[in-house]
XYZ file of C-alpha atoms in Angstrom:
108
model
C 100.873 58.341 3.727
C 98.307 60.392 2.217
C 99.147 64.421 1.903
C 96.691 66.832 1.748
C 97.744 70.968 0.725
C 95.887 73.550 2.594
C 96.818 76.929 2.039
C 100.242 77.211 3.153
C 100.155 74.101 5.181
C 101.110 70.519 4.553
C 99.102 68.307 6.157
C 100.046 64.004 6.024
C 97.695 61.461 7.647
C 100.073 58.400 8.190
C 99.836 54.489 9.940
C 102.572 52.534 10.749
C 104.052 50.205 13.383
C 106.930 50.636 15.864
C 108.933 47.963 18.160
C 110.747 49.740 20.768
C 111.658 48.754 24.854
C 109.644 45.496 23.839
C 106.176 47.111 23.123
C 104.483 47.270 19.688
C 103.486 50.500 18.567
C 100.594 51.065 16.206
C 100.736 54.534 15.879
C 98.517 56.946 13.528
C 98.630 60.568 13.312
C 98.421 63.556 11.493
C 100.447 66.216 11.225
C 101.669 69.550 9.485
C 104.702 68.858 7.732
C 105.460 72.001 6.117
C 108.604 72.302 7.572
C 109.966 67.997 7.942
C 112.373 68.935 10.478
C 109.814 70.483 12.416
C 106.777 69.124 12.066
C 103.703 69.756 14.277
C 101.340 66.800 15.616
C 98.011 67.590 15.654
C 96.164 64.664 16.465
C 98.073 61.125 17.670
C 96.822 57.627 18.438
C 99.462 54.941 19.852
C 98.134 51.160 20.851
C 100.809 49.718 22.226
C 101.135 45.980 23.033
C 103.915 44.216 24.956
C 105.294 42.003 22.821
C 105.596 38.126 23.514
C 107.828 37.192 20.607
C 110.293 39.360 18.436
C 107.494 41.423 16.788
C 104.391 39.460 17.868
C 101.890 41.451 19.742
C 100.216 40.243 23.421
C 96.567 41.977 23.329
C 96.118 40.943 26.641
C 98.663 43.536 27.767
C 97.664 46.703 25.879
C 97.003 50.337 26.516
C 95.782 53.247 24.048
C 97.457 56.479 24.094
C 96.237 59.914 22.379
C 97.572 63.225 21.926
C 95.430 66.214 21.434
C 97.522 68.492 20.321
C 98.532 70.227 24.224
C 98.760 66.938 26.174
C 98.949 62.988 26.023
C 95.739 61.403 27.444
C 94.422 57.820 27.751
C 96.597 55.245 28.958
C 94.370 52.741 30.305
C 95.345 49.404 30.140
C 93.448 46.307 29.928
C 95.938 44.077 32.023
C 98.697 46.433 34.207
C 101.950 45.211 33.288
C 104.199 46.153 35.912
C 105.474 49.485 36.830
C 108.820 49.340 34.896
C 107.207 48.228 31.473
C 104.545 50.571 31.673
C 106.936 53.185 32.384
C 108.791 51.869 29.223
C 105.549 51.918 27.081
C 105.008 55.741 27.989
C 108.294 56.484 27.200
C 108.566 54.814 24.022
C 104.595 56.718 22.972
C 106.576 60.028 24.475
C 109.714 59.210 22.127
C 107.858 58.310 18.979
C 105.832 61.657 19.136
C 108.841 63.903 20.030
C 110.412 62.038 17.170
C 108.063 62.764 14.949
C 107.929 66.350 15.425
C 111.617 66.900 15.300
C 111.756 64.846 11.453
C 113.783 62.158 12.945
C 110.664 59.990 12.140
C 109.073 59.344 9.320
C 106.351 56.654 9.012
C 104.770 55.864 5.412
């Protein structure tokens, strides 16, 4: 995690990996963390990978997903998995952010 002070603001640029709902997440992101139990995302990048073992990552089924700061964007995936695991993958991107923001997740 690298942090970076400016002005009154806290600002950490931080990588690290997620398993949830059987998708790898790489996620990187940075974000003010001022206030840790309330921290605000302002950019987010999530390539998530099914996974084909217990932590092993299947880049055949794999989708990037972005947040700009006002909405999640991308999504496009390179083989469709079907429409309960890719509802699974968004939700775990969706959970990991929200996460993040409220402090209960801290990557380093």
């Amino acid at each position: 995690m690298k942090l970076k002070v400016m002005q009154k603001r806290i600002e950490a640029d931080v990588n690290g990996i997620v398993i949830i709902n059987g998708f790898v997440h790489v996620v990187t992101y940075k974000a003010d963390v001022s206030d840790p139990k309330n921290a605000k995302v302002l950019l987010f990048h999530d390539h998530v990978a099914k996974c084909t073992h217990d932590d092993v990552a299947d880049e055949s089924c794999a989708a990037d997903y972005g947040h700009n700061g006002s909405t999640f964007t991308d999504g496009h995936w390179n083989s469709i998995p079907d429409i309960e695991e890719q509802s699974a993958a968004y939700k775990g991107v969706r959970d990991i952010y929200f996460a993040i923001e409220r402090g209960d997740l801290i990557l380093e």
